[in-house]
Coordinates of C-alpha atoms (C1' of nucleotides) in Angstrom, one line a residue:
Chain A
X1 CA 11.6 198.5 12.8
X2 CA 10.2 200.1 9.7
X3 CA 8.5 203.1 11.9
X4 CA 11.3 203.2 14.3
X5 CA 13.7 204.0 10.9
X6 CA 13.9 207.8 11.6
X7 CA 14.3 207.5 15.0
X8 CA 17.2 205.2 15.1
X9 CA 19.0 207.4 12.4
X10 CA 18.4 210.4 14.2
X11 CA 19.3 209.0 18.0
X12 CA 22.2 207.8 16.3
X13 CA 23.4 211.2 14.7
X14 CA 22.8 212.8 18.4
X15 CA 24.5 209.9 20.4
X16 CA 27.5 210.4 18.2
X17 CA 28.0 213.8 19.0
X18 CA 26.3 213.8 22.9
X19 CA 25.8 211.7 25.6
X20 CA 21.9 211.0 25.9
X21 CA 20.4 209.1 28.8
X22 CA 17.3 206.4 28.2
X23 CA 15.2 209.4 28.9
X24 CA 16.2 211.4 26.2
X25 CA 15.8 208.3 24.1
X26 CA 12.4 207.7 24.9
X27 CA 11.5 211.0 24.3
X28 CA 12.9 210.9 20.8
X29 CA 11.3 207.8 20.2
X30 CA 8.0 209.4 20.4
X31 CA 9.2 211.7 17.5
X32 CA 6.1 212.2 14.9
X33 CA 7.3 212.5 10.9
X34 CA 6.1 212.2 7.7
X35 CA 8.3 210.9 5.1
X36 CA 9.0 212.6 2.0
X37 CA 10.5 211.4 -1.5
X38 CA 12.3 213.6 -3.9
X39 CA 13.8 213.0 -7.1
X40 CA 17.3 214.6 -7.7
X41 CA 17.7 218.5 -8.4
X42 CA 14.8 219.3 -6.5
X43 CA 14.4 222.3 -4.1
X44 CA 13.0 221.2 -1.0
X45 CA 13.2 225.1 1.0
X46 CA 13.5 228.0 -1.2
X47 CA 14.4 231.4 0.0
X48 CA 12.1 232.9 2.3
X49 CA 10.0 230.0 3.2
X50 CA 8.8 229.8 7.0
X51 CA 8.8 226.0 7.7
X52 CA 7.0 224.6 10.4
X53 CA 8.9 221.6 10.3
X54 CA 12.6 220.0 10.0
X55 CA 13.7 217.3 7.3
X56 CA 15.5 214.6 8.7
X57 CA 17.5 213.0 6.0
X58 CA 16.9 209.6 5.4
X59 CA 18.1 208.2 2.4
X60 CA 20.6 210.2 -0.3
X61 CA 22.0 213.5 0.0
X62 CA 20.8 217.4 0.4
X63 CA 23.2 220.6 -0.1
X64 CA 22.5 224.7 0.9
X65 CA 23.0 226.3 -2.1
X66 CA 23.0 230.2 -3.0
X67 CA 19.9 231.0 -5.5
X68 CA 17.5 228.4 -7.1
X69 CA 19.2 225.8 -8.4
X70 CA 21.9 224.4 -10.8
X71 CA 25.1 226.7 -10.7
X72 CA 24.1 228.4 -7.6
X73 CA 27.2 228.2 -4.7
X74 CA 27.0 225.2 -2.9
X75 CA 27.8 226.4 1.0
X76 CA 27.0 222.5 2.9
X77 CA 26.9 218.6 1.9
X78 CA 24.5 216.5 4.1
X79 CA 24.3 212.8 4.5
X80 CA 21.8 210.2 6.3
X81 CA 21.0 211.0 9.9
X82 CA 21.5 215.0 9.2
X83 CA 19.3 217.3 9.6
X84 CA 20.4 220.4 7.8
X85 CA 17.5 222.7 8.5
X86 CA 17.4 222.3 12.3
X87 CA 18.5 226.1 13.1
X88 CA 14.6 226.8 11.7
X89 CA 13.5 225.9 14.7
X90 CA 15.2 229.1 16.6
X91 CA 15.0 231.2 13.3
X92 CA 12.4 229.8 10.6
X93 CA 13.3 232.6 7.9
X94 CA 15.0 230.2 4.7
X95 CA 18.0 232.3 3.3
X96 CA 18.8 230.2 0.2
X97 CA 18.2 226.8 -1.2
X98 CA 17.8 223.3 0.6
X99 CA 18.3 221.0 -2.4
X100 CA 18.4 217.6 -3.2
X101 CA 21.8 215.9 -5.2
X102 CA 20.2 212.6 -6.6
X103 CA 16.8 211.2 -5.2
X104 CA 15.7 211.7 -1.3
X105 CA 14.0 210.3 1.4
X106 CA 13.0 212.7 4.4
X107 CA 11.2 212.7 7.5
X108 CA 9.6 216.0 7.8
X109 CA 9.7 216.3 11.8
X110 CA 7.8 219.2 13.3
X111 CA 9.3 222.0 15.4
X112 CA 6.9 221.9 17.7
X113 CA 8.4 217.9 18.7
X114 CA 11.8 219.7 18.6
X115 CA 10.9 222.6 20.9
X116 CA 9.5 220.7 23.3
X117 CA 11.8 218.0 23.9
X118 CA 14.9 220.4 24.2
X119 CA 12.5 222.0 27.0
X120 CA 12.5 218.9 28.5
X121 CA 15.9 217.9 28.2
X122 CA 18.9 219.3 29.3
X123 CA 20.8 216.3 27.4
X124 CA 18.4 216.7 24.2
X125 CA 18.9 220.7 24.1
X126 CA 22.6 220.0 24.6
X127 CA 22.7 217.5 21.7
X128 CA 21.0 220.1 19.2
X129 CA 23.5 223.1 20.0
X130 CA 26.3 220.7 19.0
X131 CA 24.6 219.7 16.1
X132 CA 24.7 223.5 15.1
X133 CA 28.3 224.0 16.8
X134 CA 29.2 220.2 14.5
X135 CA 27.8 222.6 11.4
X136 CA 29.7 225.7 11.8
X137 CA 33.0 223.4 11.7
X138 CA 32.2 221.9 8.5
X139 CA 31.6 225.6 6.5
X140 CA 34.7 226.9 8.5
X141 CA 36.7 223.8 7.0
X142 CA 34.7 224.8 3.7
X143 CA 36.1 227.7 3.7
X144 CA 39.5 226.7 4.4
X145 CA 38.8 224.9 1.2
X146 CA 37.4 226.8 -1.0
X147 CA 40.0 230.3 0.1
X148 CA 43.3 228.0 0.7
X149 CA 43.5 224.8 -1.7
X150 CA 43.9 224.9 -5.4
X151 CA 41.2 223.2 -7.4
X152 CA 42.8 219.0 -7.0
X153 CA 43.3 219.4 -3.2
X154 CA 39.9 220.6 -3.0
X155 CA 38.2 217.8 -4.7
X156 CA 40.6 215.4 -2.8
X157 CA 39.3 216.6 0.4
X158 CA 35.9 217.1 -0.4
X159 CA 35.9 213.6 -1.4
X160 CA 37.4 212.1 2.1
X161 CA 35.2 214.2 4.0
X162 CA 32.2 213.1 2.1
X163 CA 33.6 209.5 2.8
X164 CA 34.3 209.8 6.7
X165 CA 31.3 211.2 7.4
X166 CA 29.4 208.6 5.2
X167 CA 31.6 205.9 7.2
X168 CA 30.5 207.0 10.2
X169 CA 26.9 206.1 9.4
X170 CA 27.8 203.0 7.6
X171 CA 26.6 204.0 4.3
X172 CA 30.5 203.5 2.8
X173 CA 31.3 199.9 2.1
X174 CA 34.7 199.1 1.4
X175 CA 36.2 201.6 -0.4
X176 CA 33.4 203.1 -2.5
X177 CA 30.6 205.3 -2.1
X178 CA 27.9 206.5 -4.3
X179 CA 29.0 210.2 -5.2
X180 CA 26.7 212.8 -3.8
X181 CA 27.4 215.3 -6.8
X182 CA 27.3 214.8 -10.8
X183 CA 30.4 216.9 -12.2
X184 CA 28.5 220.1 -12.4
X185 CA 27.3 219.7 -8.9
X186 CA 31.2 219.5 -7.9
X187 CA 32.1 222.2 -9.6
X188 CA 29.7 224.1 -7.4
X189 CA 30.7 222.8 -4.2
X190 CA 34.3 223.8 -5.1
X191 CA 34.5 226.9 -6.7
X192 CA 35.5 225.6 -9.9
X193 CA 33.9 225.8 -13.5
X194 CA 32.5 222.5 -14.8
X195 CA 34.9 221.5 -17.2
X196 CA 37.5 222.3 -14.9
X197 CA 35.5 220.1 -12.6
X198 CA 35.7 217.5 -15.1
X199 CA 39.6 218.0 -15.8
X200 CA 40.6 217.3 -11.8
X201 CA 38.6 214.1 -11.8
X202 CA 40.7 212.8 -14.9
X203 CA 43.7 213.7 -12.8
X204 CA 42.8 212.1 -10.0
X205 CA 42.0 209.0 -12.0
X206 CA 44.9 209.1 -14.0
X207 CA 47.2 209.3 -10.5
X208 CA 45.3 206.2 -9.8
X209 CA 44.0 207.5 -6.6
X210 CA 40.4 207.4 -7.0
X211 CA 37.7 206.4 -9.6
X212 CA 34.1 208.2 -10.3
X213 CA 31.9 206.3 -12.8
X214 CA 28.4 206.9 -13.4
X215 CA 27.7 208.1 -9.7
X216 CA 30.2 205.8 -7.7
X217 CA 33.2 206.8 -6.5
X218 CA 35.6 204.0 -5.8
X219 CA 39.1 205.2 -3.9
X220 CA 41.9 203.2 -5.0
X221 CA 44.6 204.9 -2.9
X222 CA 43.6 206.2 0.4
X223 CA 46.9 207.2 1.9
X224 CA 47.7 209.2 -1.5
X225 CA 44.3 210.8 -1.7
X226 CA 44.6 211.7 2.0
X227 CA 48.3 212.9 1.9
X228 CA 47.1 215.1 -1.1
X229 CA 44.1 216.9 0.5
X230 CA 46.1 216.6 3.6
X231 CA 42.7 215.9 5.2
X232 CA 42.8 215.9 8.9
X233 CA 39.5 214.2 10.0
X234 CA 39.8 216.0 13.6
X235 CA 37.3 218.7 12.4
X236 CA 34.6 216.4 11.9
X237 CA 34.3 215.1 15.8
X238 CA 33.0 211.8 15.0
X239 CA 33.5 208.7 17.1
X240 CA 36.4 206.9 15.7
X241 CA 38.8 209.7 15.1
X242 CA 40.5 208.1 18.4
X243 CA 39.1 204.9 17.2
X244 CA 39.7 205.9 13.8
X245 CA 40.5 202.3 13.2
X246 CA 37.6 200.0 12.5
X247 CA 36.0 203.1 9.7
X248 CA 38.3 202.0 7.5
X249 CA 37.7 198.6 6.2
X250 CA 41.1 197.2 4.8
X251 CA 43.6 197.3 8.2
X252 CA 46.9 197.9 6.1
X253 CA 45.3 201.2 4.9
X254 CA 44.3 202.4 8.5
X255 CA 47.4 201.5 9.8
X256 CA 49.2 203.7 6.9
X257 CA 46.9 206.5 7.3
X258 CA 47.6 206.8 11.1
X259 CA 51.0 206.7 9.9
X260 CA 50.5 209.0 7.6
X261 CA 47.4 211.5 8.7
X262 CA 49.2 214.5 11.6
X263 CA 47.3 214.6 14.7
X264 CA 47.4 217.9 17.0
X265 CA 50.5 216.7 20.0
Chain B
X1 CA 28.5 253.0 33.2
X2 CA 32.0 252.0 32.9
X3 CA 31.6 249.2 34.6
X4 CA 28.3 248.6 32.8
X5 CA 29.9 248.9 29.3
X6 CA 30.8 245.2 28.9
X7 CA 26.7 244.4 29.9
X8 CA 26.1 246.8 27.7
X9 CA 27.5 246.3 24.4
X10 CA 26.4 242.8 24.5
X11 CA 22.7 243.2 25.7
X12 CA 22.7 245.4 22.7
X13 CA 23.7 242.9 20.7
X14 CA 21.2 240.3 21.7
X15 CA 18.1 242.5 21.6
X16 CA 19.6 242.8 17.9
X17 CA 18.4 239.5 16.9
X18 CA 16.4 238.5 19.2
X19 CA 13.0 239.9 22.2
X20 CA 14.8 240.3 25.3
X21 CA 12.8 240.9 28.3
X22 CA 12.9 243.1 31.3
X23 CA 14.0 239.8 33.7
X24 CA 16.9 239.1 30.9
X25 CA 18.3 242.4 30.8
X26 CA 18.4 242.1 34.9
X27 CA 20.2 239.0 34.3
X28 CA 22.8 240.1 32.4
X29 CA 23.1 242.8 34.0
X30 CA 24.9 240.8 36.9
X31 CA 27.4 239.7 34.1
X32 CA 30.8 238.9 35.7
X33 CA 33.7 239.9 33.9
X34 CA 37.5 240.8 33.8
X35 CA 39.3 243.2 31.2
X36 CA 42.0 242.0 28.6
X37 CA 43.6 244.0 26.5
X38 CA 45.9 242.3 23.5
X39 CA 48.1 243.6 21.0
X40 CA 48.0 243.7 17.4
X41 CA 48.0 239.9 15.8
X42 CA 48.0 238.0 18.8
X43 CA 46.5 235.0 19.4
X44 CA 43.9 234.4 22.3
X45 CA 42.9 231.0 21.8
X46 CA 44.5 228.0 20.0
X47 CA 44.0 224.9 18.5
X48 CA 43.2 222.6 21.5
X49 CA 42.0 224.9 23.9
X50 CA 39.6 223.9 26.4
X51 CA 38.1 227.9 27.6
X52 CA 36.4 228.1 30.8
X53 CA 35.1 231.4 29.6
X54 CA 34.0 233.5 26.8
X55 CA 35.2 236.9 24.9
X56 CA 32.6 239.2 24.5
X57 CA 34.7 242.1 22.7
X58 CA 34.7 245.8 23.4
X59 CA 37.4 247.8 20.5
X60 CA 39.0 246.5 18.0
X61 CA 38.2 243.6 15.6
X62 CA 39.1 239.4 16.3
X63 CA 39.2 236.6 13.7
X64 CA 39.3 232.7 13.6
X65 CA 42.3 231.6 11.6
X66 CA 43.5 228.8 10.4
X67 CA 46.8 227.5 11.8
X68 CA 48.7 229.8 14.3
X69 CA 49.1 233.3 12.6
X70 CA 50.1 235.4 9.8
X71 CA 48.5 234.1 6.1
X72 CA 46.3 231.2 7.6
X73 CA 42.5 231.4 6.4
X74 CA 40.8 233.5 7.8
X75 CA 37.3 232.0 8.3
X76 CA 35.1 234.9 10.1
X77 CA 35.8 238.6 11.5
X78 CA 34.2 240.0 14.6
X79 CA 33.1 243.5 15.5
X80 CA 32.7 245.1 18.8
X81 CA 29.6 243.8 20.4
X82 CA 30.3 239.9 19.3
X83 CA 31.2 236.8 20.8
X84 CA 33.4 234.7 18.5
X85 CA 34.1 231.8 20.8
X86 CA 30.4 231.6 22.3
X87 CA 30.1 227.8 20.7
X88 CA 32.8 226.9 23.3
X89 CA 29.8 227.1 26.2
X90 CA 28.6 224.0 25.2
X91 CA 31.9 222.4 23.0
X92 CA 34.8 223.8 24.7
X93 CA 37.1 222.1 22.7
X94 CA 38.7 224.6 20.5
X95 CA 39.7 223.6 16.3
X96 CA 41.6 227.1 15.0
X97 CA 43.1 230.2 16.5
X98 CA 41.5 233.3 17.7
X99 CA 43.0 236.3 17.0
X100 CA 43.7 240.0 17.1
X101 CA 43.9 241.9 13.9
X102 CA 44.8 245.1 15.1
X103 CA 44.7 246.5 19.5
X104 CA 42.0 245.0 20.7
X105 CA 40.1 245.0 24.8
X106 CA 38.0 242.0 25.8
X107 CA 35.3 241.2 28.5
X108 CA 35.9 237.7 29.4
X109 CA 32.7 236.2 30.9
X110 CA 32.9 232.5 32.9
X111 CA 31.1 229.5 30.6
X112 CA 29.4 229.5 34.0
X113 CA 27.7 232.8 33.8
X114 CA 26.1 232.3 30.1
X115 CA 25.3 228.6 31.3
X116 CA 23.0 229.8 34.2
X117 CA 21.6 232.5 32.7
X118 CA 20.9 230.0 29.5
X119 CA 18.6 228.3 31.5
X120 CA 17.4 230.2 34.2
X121 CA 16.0 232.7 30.8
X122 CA 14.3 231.0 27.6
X123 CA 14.5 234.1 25.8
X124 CA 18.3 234.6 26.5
X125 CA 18.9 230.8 25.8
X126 CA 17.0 231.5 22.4
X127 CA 18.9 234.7 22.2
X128 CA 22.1 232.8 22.3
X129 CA 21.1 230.2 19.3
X130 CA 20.3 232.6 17.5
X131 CA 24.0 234.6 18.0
X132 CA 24.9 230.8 16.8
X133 CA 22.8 231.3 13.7
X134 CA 23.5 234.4 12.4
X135 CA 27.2 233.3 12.9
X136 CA 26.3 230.3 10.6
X137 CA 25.1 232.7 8.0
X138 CA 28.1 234.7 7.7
X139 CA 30.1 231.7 7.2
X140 CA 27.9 230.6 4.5
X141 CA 28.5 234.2 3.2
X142 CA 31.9 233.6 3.6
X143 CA 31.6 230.3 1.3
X144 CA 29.9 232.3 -1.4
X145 CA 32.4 235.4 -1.4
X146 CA 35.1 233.0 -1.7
X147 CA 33.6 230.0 -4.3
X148 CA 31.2 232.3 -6.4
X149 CA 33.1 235.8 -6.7
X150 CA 36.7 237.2 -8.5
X151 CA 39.0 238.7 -6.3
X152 CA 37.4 242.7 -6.7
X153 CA 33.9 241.6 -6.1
X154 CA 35.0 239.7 -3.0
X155 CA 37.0 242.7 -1.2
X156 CA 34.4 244.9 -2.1
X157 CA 31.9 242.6 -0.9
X158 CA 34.0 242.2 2.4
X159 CA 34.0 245.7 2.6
X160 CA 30.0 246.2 2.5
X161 CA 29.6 243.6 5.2
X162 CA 32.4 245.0 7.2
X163 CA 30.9 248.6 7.1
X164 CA 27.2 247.4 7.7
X165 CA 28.4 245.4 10.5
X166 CA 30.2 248.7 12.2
X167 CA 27.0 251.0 11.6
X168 CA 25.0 248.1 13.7
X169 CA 26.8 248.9 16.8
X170 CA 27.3 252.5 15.7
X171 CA 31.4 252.3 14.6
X172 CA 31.3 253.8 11.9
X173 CA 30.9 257.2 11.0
X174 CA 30.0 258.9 8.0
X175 CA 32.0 257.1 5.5
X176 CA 34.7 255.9 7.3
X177 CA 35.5 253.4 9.2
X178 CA 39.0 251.6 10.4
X179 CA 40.2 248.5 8.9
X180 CA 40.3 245.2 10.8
X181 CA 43.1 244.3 7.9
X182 CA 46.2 244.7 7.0
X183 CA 46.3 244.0 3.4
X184 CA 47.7 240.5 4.3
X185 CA 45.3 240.1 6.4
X186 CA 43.1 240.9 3.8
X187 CA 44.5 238.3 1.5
X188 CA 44.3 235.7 4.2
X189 CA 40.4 236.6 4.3
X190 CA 39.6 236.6 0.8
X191 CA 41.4 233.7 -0.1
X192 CA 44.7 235.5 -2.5
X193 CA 47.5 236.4 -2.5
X194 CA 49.1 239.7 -0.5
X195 CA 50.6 241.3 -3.6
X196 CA 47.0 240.8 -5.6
X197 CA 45.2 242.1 -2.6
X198 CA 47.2 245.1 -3.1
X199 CA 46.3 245.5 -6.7
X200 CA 42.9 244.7 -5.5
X201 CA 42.8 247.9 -3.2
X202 CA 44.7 249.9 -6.2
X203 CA 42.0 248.5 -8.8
X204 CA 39.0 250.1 -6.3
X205 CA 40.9 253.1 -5.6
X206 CA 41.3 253.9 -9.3
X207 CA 37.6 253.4 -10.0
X208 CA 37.1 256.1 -7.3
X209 CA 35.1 253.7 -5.0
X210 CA 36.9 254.0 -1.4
X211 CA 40.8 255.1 -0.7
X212 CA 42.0 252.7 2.0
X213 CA 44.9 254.2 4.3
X214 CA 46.9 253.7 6.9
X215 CA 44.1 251.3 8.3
X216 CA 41.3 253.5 7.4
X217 CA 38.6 252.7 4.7
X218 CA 37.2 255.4 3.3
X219 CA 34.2 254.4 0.8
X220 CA 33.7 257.5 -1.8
X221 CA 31.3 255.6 -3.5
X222 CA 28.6 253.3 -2.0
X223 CA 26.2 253.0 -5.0
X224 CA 29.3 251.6 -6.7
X225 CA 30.7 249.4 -4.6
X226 CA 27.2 247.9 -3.4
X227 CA 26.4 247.2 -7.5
X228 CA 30.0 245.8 -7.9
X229 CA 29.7 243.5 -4.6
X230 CA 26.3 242.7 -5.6
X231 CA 25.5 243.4 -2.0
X232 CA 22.3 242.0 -0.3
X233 CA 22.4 243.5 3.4
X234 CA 19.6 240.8 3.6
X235 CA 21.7 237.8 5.6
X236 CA 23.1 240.0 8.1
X237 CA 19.8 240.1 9.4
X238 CA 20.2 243.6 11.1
X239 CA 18.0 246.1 12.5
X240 CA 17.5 248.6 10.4
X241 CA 17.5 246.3 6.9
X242 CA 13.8 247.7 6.9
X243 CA 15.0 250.8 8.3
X244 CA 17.8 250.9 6.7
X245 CA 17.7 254.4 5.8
X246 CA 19.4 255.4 9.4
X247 CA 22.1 253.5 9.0
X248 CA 23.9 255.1 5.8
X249 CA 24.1 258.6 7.2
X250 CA 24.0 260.8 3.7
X251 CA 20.2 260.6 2.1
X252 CA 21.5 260.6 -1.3
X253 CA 23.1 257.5 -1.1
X254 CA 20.2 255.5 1.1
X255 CA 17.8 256.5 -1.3
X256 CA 19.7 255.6 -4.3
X257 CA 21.1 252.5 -2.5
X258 CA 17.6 251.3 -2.1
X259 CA 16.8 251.8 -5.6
X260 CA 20.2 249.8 -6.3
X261 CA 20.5 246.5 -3.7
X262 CA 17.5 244.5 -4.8
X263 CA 15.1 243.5 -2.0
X264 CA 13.7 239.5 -2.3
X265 CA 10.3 240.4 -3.6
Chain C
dC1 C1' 70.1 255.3 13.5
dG2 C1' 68.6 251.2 11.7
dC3 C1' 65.6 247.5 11.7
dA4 C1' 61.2 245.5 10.7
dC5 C1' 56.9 245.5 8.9
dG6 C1' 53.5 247.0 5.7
dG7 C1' 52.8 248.6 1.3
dT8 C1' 54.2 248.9 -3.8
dT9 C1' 56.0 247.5 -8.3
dG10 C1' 57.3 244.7 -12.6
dA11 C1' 58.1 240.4 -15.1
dC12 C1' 56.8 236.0 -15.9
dA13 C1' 54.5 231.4 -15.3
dC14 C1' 50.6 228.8 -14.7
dG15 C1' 46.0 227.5 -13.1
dA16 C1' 41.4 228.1 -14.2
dC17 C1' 37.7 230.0 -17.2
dT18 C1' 35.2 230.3 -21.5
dC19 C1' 33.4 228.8 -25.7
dA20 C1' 32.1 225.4 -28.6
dA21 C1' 31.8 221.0 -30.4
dT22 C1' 31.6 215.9 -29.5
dT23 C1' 30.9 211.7 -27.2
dG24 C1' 28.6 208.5 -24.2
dC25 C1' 24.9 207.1 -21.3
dT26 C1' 20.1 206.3 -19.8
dG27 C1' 15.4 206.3 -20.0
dT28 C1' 11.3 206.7 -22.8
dG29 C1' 8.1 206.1 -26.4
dG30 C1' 7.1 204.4 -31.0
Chain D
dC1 C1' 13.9 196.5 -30.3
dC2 C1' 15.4 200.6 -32.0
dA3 C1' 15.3 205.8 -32.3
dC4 C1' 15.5 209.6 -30.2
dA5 C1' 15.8 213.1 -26.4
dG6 C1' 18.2 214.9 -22.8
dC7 C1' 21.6 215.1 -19.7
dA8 C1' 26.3 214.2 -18.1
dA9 C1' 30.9 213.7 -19.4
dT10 C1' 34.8 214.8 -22.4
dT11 C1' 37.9 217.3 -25.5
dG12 C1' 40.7 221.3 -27.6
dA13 C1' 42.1 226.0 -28.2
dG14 C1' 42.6 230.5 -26.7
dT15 C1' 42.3 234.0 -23.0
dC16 C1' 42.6 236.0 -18.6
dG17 C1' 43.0 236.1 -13.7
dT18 C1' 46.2 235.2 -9.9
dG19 C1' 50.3 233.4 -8.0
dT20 C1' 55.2 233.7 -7.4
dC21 C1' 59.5 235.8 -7.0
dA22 C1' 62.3 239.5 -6.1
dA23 C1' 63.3 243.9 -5.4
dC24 C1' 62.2 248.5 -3.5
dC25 C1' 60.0 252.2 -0.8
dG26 C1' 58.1 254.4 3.4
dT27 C1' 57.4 254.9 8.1
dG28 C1' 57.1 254.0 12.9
dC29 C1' 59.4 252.2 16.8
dG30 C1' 63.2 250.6 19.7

DNA sequence: CGCACGGTTGACACGACTCAATTGCTGTGG
DNA sequence: CCACAGCAATTGAGTCGTGTCAACCGTGCG
């Protein structure tokens, strides 16, 4: 199971979003890789690098961000089973940062593997565009953030995206998560200066809806957190919106939030 | 040509960003299509949607929005030439509204059409991603302008790309160009208020960098307003970055633009 | 003619930024 | 085991950018 790791997380990631046939499965478990460790704060793709491969997130968390490093914009979050640099495949020019947030694990996956199995595969080719067209919804609902939401409802919804998404590749237990950003790192992803950063946590905490201690965030109040960002989970089109259901853990939450989250009529 | 004007306008926008070959061009040139034409701040597609076609536009300017109309986010603007809802070939469900700012005529082409030609053509199927891609980068523009930059910087920025975007397909002349926004429109895009986009406006009027009237921007002063936006023409990925010196139309201000917007070394 | 919409103005409140200093934590080397 | 470095988190004070409200003007269209 150890070489079939990348594999599983990737098939996974595309079943979610795409039907694939035992074909496309076999073909994707002939995928070649190299895996890759990082520690945090590094830069994995600066701007205009020409990769020859794809990193195919294994463990942790990566982020887009504007310029070098620290401070720069953050534009996309990335959990395990993303691949955030697939679009090199079609368009290797880099035109900002791929950076780690804590310590990483990749598999470096070549184009070339890419390339030909979408050739090959109608379903596989499929899968990738809506990977892409999965993207573009989360900066469009980053925008909405960052250009309609004050600073708290930002952070609120940043952190129940963050946790849906994390659910729906089991890497949430319970009701905590380790926290892909440090404050600073936040603060970058929202807009916001660091010390404001800093002053919406404490808010947060002290309206007992969510904890964030030493890189763990622990939600204590789901329905307020999501009635604050008034987070809508539709945008991210992963299995379980309909089954929503069995992501959360405890049922009198789910059964509150689908009480208390609007779906489209 | 009239009836070749909708083929037209997009083959031109392919062969932009991407090698289109005799064959392709044939292809496309068998585009089906029918007219619409729509009036100012309609909305063409909502929320929920399922399109069995496409709008390639051919006058006038479209946006995705958040929510139905009128002061939801605006999350990306389209120029003559584009294909805002071209993601819904292969995800037809639809997540925001599309709509007019401003009179606008469409070319709706069949999801069938672009399907075929998709994969009876690898360059046009390439072609497409990479419509997909640069989309993708002007939302993560989008993200920047609204996370990184104060209010001024943003319009102006908005502005630049606006203007580049129109000298691409040859809309703008000289140093004018027509607005896609009302100013609350303009508010809706840059993420504040309509009274402070007003002041905005005033503020770049006063420094003598463009007079915006009646729905027509008039930039007096491109060195200025590139060195205020901080503008990189760079992520647009345009012909004529390189030759870039056709585009502005007074040599004066390419050459000292050039000498101004710093090129990644 | 009058309504409606887009643009303009002023006063005021508040959210967010900056600067600067302090605390707490974690890991590393003496 | 402790001391220290370095980074992350925290705090307070003062400033400034933006939002809100409410009213007013101008113009094009029915």
């Amino acid at each position: 199971m150890q070489t079939g790791f990348a594999y599983t997380r990737f098939a996974a990631r595309l079943a979610n979003i795409s039907q694939l046939s035992d074909a496309d499965l076999e073909l994707l478990a002939r995928m070649p890789f190299r895996i890759d460790h990082f520690a945090s704060h590094e830069t994995i793709l600066r701007k205009g690098d020409q990769p020859d491969h794809c990193c195919l997130l294994l463990q942790g968390y990566l982020c887009w961000r504007e310029a070098g490093c620290e401070g720069g914009q953050i534009t996309s979050l990335y959990v395990v089973g993303d691949m955030p640099d697939l679009y090199t495949v079609d368009s290797p020019q880099v035109a900002a940062s791929l950076s780690t947030l804590g310590p990483v694990v990749v598999a470096s996956v070549p184009h070339l593997f890419l390339r030909e199995t979408a050739s090959l595969s109608s379903g596989l080719s499929r899968a990738f565009s809506r990977l892409a067209i999965a993207d573009a919804a989360l900066l469009r609902n980053w925008i909405i953030n960052l250009g309609s939401r004050d600073s708290l409802t930002r952070v609120a919804h940043l952190v129940c995206e963050t946790a849906w998404r994390l659910r729906a590749v089991g890497h949430a237990r319970d009701d905590q998560f380790p926290s892909p950003f440090t404050q600073s790192d936040l603060a970058a992803a929202c807009g916001i200066s660091a010390v404001h950063a800093n002053r919406i946590i404490q808010e947060l905490r002290r309206r007992r809806l969510l904890n964030w201690r030493s890189r763990m965030v622990t939600v204590t109040d789901w329905e307020g957190l999501i009635q604050l960002a008034r987070f809508d989970p539709d945008y991210l089109r992963l299995p379980g919106l309909n089954g929503a259901a069995h992501v959360l853990s405890s049922p009198h939450a789910t059964a509150e939030r689908t009480a208390h989250v609007r779906m489209p009529p």
